[in-house]
Short mmCIF file of C-alpha atoms in Angstrom, two decimals:
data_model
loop_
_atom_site.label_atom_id
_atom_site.label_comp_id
_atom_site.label_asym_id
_atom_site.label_seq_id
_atom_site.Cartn_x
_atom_site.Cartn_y
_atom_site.Cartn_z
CA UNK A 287 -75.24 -50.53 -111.01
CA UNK A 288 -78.33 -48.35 -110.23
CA UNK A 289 -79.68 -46.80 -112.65
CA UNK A 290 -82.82 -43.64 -112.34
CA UNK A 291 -85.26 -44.07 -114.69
CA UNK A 292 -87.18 -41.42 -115.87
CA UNK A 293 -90.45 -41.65 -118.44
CA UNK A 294 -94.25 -40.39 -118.07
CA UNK A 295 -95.35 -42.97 -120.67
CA UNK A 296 -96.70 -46.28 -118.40
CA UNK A 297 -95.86 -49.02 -121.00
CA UNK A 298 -92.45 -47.85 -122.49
CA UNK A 299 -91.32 -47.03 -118.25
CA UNK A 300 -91.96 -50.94 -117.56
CA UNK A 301 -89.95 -51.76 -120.68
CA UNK A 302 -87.15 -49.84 -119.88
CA UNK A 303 -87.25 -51.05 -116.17
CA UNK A 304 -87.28 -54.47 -117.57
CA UNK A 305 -84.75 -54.26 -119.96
CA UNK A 306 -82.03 -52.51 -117.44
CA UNK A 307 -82.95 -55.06 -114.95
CA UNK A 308 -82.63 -58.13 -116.79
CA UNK A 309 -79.45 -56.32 -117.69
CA UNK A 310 -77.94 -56.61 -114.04
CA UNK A 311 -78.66 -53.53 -112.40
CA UNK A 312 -80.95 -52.30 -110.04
CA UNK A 313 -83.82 -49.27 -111.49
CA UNK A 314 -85.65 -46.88 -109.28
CA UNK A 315 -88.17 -45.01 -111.55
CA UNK A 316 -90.28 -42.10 -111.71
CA UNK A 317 -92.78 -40.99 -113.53
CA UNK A 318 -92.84 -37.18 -113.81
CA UNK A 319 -90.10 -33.96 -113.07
CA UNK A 320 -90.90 -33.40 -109.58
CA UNK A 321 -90.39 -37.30 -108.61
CA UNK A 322 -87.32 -37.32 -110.53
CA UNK A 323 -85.60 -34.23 -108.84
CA UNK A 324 -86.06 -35.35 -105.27
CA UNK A 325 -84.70 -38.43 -106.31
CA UNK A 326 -81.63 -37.30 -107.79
CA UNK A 327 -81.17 -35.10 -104.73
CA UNK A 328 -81.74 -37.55 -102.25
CA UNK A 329 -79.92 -41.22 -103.61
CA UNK A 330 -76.76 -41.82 -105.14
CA UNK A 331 -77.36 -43.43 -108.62
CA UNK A 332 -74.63 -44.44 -110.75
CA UNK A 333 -76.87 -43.08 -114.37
CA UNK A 334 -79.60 -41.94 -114.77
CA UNK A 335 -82.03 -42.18 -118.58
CA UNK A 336 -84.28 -38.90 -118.56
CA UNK A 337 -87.18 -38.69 -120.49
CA UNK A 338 -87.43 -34.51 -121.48
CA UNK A 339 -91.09 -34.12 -121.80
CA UNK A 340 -92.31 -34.65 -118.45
CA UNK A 341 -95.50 -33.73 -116.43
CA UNK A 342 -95.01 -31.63 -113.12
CA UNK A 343 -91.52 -30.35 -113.85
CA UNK A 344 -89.98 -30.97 -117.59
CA UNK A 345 -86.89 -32.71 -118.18
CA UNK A 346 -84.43 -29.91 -118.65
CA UNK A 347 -84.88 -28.13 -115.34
CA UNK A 348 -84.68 -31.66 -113.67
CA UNK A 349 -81.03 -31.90 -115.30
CA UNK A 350 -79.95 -28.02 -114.72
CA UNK A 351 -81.42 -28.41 -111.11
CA UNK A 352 -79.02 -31.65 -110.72
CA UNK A 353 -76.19 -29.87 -112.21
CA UNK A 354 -76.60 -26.52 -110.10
CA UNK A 355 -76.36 -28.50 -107.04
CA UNK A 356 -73.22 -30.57 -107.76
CA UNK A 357 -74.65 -33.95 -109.13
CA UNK A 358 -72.46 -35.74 -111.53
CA UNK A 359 -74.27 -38.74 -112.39
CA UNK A 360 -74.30 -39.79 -116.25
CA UNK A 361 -77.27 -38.89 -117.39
CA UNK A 362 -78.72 -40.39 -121.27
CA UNK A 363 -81.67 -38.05 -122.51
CA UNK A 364 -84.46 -39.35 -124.26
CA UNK A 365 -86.41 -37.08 -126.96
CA UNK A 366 -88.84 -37.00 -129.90
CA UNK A 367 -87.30 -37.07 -133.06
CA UNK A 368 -88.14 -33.82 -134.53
CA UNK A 369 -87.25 -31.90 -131.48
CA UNK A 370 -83.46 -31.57 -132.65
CA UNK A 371 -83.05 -28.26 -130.70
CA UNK A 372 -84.02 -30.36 -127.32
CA UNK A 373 -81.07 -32.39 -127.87
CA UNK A 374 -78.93 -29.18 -128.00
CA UNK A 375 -80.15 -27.46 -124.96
CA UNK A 376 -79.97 -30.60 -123.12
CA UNK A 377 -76.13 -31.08 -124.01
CA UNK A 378 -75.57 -27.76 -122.95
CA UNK A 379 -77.79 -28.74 -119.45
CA UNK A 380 -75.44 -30.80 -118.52
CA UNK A 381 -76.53 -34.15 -120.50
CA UNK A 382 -73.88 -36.47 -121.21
CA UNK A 383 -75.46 -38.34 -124.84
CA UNK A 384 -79.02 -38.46 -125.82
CA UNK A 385 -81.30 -40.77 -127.89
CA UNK A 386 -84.26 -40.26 -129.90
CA UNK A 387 -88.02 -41.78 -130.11
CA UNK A 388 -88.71 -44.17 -131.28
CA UNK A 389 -85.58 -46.04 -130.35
CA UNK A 390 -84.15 -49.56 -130.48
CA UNK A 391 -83.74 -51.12 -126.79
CA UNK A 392 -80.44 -52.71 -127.58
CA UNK A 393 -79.10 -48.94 -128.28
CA UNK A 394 -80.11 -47.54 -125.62
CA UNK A 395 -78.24 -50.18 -123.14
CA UNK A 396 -74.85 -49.98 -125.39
CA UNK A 397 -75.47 -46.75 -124.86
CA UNK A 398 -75.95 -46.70 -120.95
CA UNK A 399 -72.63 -49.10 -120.94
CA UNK A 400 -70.59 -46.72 -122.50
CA UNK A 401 -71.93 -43.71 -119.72
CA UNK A 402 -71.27 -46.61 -117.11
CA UNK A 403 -67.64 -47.05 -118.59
CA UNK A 404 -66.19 -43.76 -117.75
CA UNK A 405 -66.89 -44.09 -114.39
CA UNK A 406 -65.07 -47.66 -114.50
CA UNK A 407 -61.47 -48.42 -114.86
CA UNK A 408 -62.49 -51.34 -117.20
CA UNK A 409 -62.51 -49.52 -121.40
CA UNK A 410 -64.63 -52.53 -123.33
CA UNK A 411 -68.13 -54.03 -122.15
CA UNK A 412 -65.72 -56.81 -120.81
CA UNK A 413 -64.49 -56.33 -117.34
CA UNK A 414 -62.02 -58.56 -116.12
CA UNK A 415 -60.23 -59.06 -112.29
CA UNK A 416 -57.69 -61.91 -112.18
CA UNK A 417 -59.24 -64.75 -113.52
CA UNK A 418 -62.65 -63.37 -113.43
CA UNK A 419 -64.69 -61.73 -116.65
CA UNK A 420 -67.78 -60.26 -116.31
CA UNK A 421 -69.32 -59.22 -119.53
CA UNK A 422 -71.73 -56.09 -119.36
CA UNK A 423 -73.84 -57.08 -122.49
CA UNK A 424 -74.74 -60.52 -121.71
CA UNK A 425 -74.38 -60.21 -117.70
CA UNK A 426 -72.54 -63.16 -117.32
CA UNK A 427 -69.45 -64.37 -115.40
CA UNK A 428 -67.00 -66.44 -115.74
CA UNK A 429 -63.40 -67.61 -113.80
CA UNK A 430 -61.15 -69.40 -115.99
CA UNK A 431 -63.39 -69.78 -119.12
CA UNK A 432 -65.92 -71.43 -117.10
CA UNK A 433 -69.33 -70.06 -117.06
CA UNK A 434 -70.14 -68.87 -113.04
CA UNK A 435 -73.80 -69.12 -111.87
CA UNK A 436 -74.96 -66.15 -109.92
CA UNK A 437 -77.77 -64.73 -108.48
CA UNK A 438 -79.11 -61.23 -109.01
CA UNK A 439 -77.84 -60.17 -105.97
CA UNK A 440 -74.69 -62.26 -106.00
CA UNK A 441 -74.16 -60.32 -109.36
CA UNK A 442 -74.69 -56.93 -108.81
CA UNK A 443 -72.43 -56.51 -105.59
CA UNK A 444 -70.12 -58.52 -108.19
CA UNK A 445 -70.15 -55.92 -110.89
CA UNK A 446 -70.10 -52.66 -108.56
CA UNK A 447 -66.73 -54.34 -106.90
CA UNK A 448 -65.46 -55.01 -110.14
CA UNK A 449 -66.53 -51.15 -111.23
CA UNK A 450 -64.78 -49.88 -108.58
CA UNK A 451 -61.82 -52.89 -108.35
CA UNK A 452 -59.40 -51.76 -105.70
CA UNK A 453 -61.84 -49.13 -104.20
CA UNK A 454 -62.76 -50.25 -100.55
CA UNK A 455 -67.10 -49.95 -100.25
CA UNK A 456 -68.71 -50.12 -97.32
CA UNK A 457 -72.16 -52.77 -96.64
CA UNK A 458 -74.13 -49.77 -96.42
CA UNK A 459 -72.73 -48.67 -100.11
CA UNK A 460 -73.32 -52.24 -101.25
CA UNK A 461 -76.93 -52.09 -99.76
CA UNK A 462 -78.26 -48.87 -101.60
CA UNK A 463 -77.19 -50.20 -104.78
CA UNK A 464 -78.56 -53.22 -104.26
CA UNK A 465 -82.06 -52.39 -102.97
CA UNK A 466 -84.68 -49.77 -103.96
CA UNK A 467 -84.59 -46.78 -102.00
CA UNK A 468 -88.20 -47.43 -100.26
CA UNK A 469 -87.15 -50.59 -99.33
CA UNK A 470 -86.04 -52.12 -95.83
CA UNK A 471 -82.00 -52.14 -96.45
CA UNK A 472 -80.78 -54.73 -94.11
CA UNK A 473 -76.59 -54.16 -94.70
CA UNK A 474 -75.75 -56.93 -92.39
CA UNK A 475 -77.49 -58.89 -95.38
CA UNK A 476 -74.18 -58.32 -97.25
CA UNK A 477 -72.04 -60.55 -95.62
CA UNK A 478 -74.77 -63.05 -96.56
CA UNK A 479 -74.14 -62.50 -100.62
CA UNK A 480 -70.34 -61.50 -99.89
CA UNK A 481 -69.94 -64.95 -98.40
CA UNK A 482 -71.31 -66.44 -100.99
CA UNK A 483 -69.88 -65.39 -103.70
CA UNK A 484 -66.30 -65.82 -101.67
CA UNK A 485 -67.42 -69.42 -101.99
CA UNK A 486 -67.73 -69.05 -106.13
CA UNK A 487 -65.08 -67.05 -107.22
CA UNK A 488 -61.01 -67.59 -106.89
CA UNK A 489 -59.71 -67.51 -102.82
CA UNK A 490 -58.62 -63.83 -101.77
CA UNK A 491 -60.60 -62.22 -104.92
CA UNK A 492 -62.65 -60.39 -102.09
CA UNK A 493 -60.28 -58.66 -99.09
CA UNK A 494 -62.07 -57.94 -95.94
CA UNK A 495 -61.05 -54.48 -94.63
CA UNK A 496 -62.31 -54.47 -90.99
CA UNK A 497 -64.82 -51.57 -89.89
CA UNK A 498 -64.66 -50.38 -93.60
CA UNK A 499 -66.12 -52.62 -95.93
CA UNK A 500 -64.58 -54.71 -98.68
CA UNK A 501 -62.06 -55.00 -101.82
CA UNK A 502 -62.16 -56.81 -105.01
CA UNK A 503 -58.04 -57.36 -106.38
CA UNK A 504 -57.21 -60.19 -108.55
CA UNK A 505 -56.54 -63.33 -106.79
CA UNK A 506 -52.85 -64.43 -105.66
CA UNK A 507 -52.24 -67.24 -108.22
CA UNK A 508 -52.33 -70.85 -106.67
CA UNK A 509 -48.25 -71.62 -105.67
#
C-alpha cells in the first residue's frame, strides 16, 4: 500500500518511514502542513499517519482541507498526550482513529492495518486468494503452507491485487503505488514484476485483461 507520512520531528519521521516500509508498503513523507496538503491533493495514497503539530500549516487544517475537497483516504492522527481536546477536534475533522505520544511502533502499524482493512475485502491481518495467504503483520506469503520468497516489489503489487482481489488495475495504478511520486515511473516495468510473480504463485492467479490492466482471482484448481 502507500502510505503519507506526516511528522516535523527528523528522527521519529525516519522511524516511522522505516517501520511502514519494512512493513511492505511504499511511504512518501513530509515534513510540515504545507508539504503535506499538496501531497494529499496531488497523489492517491491508500492512508495517510498525520502528525497535528506541524510547522507551515498545522495538522488540522491539512485534514479539513483534504476533507473539503473530497479526499477519503484513512487518515491515523498522531498527538501529545495531554492534548485530549486535539484528539476530539480531529475526529470531528474528518480523522478516522488517532494515537498518542509517546507511542509503541507495533500499535501504531496494527493500527494502520485495521484503517487499511476497511478499504479491503479481506476482515483479519490475513488475506487469503485461492491457495495464496499473505499475512499483513509479518509481510509474508505463502501458497499451500509453503513459505513464498518475494521481493519488495514482487510484494507490494502482490498485496494491492490481493486488496483489491477481483478489481481490474491498470500498470500505471500499479506504478504509483509502487514508486515515490518524484521518481521516474516506468509502467512498462510492471509486466517485468507481474511476470515474475506469474512464475511464483499458482497458474491463472493473475488474469491479463488486455488494454486495461490486470486481475488477481483464486486459481482454477489443478484437474
Amino acid at each position: 500500500m502507500r502510505i503519507l507520512v506526516v511528522e516535523d520531528e527528523p528522527t521519529l519521521l525516519a522511524q516511522l518511514a522505516h517501520a511502514i516500509t519494512a512493513a511492505g508498503h511504499t511511504v512518501e513523507t513530509a515534513a510540515d502542513g504545507a508539504t503535506a496538503r499538496y501531497l494529499g491533493e496531488e497523489e492517491n495514497f491508500d492512508a495517510v499517519v498525520l502528525d497535528l503539530g506541524l510547522p507551515v500549516v498545522d495538522g488540522l487544517s491539512v485534514l479539513r482541507h483534504w476533507r473539503a475537497q473530497g479526499r477519503q483516504m484513512p487518515v491515523l492522527i498522531l498527538t501529545a498526550r495531554s492534548a485530549w481536546h486535539e484528539k476530539v477536534t480531529g475526529m470531528d475533522a474528518g480523522a478516522d482513529d488517532y494515537l498518542s505520544k509517546p507511542f509503541h511502533m507495533e500499535e501504531l502499524l496494527a493500527r494502520l492495518r485495521a484503517l487499511l482493512r476497511r478499504l479491503s475485502p479481506h476482515s483479519s491481518a490475513e488475506w487469503q486468494c485461492g491457495s495464496i495467504r499473505l499475512d499483513t503483520r509479518q509481510a509474508t506469503v505463502s501458497v499451500d503452507g509453503q513459505p513464498l520468497i518475494l521481493t519488495s516489489h514482487e510484494f507490494k503489487i502482490l498485496s494491492l491485487l490481493m486488496q483489491r482481489m477481483g478489481e481490474v488495475l491498470s500498470r500505471t495504478e500499479l506504478s504509483e503505488h509502487l514508486y515515490p511520486h518524484d521518481s521516474e515511473r516506468d509502467s512498462n516495468t510492471i509486466e517485468v514484476f507481474v511476470g515474475r510473480l506469474r512464475k511464483k504463485l499458482p497458474p491463472g492467479s493473475i488474469e491479463t485483461v488486455r488494454g486495461l490492466g490486470y486481475r488477481l482471482h483464486p486459481a482454477d484448481p489443478a484437474p
